[in-house]
Short mmCIF file of C-alpha atoms and ligand atoms in Angstrom, two decimals:
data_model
loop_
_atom_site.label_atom_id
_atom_site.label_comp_id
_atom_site.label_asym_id
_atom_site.label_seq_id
_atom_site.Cartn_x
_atom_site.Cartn_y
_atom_site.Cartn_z
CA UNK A 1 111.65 122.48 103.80
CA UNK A 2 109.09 120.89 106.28
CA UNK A 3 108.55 117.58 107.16
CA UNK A 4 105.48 115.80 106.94
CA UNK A 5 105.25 115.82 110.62
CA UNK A 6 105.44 119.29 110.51
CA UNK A 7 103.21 119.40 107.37
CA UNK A 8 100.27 117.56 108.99
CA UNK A 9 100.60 119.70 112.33
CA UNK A 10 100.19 122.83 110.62
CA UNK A 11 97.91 121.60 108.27
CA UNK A 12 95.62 120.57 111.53
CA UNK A 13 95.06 117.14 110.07
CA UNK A 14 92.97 114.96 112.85
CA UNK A 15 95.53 113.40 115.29
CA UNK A 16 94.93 109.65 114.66
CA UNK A 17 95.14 110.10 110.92
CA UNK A 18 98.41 111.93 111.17
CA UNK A 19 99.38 109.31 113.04
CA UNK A 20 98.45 106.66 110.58
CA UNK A 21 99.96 108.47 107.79
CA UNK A 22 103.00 108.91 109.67
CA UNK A 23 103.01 104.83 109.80
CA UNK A 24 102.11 104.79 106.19
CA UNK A 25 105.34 106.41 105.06
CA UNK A 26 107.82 105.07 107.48
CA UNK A 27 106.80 101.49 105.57
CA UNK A 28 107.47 103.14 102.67
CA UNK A 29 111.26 104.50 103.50
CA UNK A 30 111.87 100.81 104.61
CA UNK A 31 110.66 99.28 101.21
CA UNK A 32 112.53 102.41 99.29
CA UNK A 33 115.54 101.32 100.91
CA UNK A 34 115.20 97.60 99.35
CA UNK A 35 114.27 98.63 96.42
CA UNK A 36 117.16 100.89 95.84
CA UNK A 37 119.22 98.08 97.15
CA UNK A 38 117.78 96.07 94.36
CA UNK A 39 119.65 92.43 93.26
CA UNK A 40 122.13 93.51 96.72
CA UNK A 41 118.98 93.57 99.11
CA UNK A 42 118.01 89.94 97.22
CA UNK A 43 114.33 90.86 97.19
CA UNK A 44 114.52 90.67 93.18
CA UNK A 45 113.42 87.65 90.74
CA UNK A 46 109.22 85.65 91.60
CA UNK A 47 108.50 83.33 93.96
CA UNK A 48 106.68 80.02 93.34
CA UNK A 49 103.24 81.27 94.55
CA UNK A 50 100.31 83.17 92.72
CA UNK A 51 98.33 85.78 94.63
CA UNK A 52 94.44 85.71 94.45
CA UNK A 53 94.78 87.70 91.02
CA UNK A 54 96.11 84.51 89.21
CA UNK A 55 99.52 86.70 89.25
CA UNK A 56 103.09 85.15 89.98
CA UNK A 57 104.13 87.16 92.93
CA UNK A 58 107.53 88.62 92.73
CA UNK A 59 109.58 88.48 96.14
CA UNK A 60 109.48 91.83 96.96
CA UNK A 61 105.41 92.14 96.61
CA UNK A 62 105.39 89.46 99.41
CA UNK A 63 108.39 91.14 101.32
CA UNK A 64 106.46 94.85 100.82
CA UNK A 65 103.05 92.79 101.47
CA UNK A 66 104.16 91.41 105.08
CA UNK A 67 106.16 94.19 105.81
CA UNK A 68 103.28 97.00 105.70
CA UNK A 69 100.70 93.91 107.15
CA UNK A 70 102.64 93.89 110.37
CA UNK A 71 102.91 97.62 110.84
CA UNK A 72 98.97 97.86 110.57
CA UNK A 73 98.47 95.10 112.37
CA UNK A 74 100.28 96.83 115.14
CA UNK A 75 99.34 100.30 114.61
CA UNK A 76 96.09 100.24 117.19
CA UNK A 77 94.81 103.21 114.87
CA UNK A 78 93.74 100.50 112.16
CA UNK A 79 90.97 98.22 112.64
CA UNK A 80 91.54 95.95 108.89
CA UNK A 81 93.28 96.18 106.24
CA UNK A 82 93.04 94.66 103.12
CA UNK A 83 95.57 94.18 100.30
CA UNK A 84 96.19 93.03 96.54
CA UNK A 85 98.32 90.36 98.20
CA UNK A 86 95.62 89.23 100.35
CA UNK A 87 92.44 86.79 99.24
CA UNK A 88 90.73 88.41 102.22
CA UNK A 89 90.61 90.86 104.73
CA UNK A 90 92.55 91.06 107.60
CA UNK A 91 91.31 92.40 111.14
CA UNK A 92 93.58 94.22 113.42
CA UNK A 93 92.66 96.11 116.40
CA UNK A 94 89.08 96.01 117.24
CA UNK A 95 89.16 99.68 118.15
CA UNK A 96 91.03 101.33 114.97
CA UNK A 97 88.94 104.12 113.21
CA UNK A 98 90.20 103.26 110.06
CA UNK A 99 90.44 100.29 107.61
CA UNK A 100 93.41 100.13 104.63
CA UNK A 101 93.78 98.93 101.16
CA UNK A 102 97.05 99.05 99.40
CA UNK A 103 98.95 97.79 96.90
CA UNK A 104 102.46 96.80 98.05
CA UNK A 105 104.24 96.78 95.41
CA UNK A 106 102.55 98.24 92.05
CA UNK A 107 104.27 97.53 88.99
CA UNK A 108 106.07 94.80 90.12
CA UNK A 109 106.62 93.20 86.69
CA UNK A 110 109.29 96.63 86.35
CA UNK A 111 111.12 95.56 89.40
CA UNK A 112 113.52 93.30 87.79
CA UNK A 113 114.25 95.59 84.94
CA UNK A 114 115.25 98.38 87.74
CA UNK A 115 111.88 100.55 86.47
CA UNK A 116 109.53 102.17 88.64
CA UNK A 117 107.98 100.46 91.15
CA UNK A 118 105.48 101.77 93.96
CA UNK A 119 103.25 101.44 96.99
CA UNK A 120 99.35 102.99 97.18
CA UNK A 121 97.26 103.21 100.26
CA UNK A 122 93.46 103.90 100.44
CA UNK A 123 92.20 104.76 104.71
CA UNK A 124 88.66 104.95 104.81
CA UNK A 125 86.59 105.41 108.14
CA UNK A 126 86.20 101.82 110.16
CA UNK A 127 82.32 101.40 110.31
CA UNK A 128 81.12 99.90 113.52
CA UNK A 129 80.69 96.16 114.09
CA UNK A 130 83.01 93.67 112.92
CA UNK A 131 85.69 93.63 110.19
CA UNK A 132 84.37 91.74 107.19
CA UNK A 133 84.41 92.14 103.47
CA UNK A 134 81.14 94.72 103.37
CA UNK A 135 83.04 97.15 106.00
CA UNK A 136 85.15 97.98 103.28
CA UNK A 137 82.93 98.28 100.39
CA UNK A 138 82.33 101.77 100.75
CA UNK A 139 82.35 104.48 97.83
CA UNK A 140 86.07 106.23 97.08
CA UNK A 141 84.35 109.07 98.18
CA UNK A 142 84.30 108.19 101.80
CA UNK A 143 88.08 108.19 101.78
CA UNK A 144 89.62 110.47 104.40
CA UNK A 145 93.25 109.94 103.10
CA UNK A 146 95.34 108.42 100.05
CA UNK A 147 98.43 108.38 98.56
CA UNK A 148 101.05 106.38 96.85
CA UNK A 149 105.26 106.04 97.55
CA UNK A 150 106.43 105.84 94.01
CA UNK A 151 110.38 104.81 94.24
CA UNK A 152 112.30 106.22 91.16
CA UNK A 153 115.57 108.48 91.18
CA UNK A 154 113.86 110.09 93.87
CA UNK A 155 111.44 108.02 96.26
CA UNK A 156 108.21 110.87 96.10
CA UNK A 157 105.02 110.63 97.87
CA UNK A 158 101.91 112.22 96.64
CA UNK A 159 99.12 112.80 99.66
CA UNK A 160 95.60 114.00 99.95
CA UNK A 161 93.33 114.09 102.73
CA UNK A 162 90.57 116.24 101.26
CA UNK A 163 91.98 119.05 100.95
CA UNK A 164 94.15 119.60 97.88
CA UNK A 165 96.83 117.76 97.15
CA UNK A 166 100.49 117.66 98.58
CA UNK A 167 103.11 116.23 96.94
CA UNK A 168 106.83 115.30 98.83
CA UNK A 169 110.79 113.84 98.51
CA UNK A 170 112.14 111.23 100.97
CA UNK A 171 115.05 112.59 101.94
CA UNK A 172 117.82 109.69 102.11
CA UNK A 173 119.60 111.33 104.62
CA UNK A 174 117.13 111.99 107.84
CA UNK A 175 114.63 109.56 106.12
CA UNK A 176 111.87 112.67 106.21
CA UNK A 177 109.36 113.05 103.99
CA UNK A 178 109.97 116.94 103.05
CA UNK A 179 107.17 119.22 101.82
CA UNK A 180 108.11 120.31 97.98
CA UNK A 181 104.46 121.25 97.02
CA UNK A 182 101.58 122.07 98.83
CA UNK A 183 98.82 122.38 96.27
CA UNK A 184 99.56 119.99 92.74
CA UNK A 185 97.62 121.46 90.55
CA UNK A 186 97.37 119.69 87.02
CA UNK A 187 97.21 121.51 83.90
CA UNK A 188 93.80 121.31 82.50
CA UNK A 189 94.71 120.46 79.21
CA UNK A 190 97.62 118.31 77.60
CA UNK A 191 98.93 116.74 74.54
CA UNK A 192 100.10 113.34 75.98
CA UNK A 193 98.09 110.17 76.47
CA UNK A 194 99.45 107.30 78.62
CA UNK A 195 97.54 103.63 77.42
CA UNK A 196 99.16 100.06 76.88
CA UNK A 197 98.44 100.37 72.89
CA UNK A 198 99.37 96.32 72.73
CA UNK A 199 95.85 95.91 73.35
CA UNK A 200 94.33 98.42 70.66
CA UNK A 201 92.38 95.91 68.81
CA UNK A 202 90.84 94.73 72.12
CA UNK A 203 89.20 98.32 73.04
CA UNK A 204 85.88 99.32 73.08
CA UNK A 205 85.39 100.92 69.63
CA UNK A 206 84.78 104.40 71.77
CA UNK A 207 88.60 104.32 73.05
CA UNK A 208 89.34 102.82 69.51
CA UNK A 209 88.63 106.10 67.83
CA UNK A 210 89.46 108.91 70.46
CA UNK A 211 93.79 107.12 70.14
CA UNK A 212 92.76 107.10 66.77
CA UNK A 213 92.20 110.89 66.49
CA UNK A 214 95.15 111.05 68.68
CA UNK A 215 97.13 109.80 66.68
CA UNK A 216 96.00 111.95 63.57
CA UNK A 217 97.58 114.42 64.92
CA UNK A 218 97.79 118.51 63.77
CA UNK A 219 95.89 117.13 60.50
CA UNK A 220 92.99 115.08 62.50
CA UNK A 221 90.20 116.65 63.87
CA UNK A 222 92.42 116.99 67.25
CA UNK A 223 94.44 119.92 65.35
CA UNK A 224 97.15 119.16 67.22
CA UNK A 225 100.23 116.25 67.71
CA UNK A 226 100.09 114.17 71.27
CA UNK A 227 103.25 112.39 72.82
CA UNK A 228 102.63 108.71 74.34
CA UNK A 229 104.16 107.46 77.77
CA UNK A 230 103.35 104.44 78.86
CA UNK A 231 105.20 102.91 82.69
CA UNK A 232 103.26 99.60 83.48
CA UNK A 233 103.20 100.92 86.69
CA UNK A 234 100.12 103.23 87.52
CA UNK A 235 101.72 104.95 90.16
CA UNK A 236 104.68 106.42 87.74
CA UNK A 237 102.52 107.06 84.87
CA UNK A 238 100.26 108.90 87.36
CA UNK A 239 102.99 111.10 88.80
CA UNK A 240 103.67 112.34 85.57
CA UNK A 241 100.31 113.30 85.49
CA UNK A 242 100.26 114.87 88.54
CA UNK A 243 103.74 116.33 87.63
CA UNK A 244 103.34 118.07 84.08
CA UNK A 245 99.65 116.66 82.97
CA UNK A 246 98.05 113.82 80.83
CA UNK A 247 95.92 111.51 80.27
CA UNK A 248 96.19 107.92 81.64
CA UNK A 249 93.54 105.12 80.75
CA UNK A 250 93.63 101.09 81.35
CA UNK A 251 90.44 100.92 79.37
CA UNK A 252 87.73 97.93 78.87
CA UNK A 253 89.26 95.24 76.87
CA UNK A 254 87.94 92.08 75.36
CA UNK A 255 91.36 90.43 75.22
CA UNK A 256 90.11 88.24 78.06
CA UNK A 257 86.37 88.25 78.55
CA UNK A 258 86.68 86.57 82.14
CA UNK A 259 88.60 89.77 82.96
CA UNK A 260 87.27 93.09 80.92
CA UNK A 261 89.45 95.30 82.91
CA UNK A 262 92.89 95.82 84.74
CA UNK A 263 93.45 97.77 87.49
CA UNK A 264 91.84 97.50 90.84
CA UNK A 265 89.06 99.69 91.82
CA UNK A 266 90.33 99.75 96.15
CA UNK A 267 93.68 100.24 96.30
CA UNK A 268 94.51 101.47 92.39
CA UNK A 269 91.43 103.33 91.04
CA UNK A 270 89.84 104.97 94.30
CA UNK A 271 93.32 106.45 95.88
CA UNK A 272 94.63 107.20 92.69
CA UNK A 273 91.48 109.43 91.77
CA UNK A 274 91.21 111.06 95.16
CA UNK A 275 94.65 112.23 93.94
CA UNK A 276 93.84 113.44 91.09
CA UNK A 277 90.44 115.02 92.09
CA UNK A 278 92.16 117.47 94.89
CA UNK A 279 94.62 118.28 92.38
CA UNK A 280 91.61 119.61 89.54
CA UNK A 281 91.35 116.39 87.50
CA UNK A 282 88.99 114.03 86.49
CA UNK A 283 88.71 110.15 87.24
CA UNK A 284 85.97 108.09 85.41
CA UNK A 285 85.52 104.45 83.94
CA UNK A 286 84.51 106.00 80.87
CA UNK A 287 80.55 106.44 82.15
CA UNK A 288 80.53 106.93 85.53
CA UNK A 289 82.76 109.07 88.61
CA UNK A 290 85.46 106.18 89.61
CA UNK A 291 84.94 107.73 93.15
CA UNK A 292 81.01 107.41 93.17
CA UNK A 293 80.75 103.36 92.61
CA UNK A 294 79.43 101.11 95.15
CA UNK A 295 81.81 98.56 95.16
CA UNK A 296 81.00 94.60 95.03
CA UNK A 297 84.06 93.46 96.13
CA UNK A 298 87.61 94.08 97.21
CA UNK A 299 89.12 93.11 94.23
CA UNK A 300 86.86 94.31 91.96
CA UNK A 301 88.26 95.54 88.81
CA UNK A 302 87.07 98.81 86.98
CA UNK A 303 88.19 100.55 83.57
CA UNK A 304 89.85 103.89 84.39
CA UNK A 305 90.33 107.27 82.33
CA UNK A 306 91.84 109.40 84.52
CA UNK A 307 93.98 113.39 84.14
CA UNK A 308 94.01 116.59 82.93
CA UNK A 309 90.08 118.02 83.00
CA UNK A 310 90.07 119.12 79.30
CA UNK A 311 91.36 115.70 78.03
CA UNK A 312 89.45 113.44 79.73
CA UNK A 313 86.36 115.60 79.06
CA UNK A 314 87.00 114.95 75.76
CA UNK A 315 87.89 111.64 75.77
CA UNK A 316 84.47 110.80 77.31
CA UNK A 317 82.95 112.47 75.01
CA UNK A 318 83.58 109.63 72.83
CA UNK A 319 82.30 107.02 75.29
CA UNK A 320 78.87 109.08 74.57
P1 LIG B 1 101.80 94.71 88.14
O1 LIG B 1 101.84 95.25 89.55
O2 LIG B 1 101.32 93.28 88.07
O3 LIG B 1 103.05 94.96 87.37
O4 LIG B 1 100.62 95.51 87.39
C1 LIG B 1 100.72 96.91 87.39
C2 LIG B 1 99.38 97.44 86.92
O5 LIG B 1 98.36 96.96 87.75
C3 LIG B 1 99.37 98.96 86.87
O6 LIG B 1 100.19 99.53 87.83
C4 LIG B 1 99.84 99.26 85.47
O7 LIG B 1 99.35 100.49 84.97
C5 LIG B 1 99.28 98.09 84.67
O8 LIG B 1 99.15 97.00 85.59
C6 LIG B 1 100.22 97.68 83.57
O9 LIG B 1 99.55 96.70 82.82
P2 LIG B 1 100.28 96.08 81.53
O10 LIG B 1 101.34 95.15 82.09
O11 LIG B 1 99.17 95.37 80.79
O12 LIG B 1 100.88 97.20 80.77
#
């Protein structure tokens, strides 16, 4: 099996950005190794502080959070990064090409439970000048590279850099990345919805009705029975829909009006549908191309509907 050394080389991907990739997943072999250490690598349990999202940060979101800061920070490829750990932006080296969001640790309310837990990067081009909030509010479309680390039985990473797709499986003994699929493709219809249904009464009467029908069943209008997974981590729930198909939505909610949706439209909703795009599916709010927004700020929150082409087609066709 090739590495993704080897992967990249053939591939002809631009020097720098191998090279930044290459930094990407080394970060993420050292935080699969404390995760799989779990309570013995004592990164488990909160910490007393709150992160800019009003969210009790775990230990190992700070340990992931510092730990990927500092490789960036000394990678001379990246010019600022910016994180969900991080009120701000962070400069770096005032000639990188590139600027990148992640997410340290997503799903970090599973880490204590030993569930899935992952890591998702965005890299879009640096834009001349200095590094300030507005150099990174740039469509998802402009990305040139994103993927996500998601560390289960097997710690998997899931790549695209424009052109399909790539999906590959740390292995524990050289601490490669090895190539087990060059072009994900996912099926363009399914039968399996992933959605936190907790908050069903909070939905947008458009989401309200397409679980609804859902739900129905062979003798609803659907004609046919759906399964429901649901991870509380995006990046496992998004695997599996990279992996055997589905549809995954954190959809508008009223069930706190200061906050009408979830997940983060930089380093959640923009890598995650690059993803998804290269590998044939769709990635909308509901109303709009998650990768064609302008955004307003680096934490900006979006609503996100996001799989197999068929489902979410039809899914929006509820949303009018
Ligand atoms: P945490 O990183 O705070 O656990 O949040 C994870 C997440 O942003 C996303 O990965 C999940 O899909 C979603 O939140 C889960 O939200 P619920 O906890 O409301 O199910």
């Amino acid at each position: 099996m090739q590495s993704l050394n080897e992967t990249l080389s053939r591939r002809g991907i631009d020097g720098d950005l191998h090279a930044l990739i290459q930094t990407l997943a080394q970060c993420a072999g050292e935080i699969s190794t404390l995760v799989r250490g779990g309570a013995l690598s004592g990164v488990l349990g909160a910490t007393e502080s709150e992160n800019v999202q009003g969210e009790t940060q775990k230990k190992l979101d700070v340990i992931a959070n510092d730990l990927i800061k500092n490789a960036l920070a000394a990678q001379p490829l990246v010019k600022g990064l910016a994180s969900e750990e991080e009120d701000d932006v962070v400069p770096a080296n005032a000639e990188g090409r590139f600027l990148v969001s992640f997410d340290p640790l997503d799903g970090s309310s599973n880490i204590d439970i030993n569930s899935l837990v992952g890591t998702i990067f965005s890299v879009l081009p640096a834009p001349t000048g200095a590094v300030d909030e507005s150099a990174f509010l740039q469509p998802g479309a402009n990305q040139v590279a994103a993927c996500y680390m998601l560390y289960g039985p097997a710690t998997v990473m899931a790549l695209t850099t424009g052109d399909g797709t790539l999906m590959f499986t740390l292995d524990p003994n050289s601490g490669e990345f090895l190539l087990v699929e060059e072009r994900v493709r996912i099926p363009e219809d399914t039968a399996e919805f992933a959605i936190n249904m907790s908050n069903q009464r909070f939905w947008q009467p458009a989401m309200q009705s397409y679980i609804a029908d859902c739900l129905k069943g062979k003798e609803g209008q659907r004609g046919k029975n759906f399964n429901m997974r649901w991870i509380a981590a995006m990046v496992g729930d998004v695997h599996r829909v990279l992996s055997r198909g589905g549809l995954f939505t954190y959809p508008q909610d009223t069930k706190n009006p200061a906050k009408p949706f979830k997940l983060r439209l930089m380093y959640e909703a923009n890598p995650m549908s690059f993803l998804v795009e290269q590998a044939g599916g769709v990635a909308s709010t509901g109303y709009e191309r998650i990768m064609a927004i302008q955004p307003d700020g680096i934490h900006q929150r979006v609503a996100v509907i996001l799989g197999s082409k068929n489902e979410v087609n039809t899914c929006l066709g509820y949303h009018g």
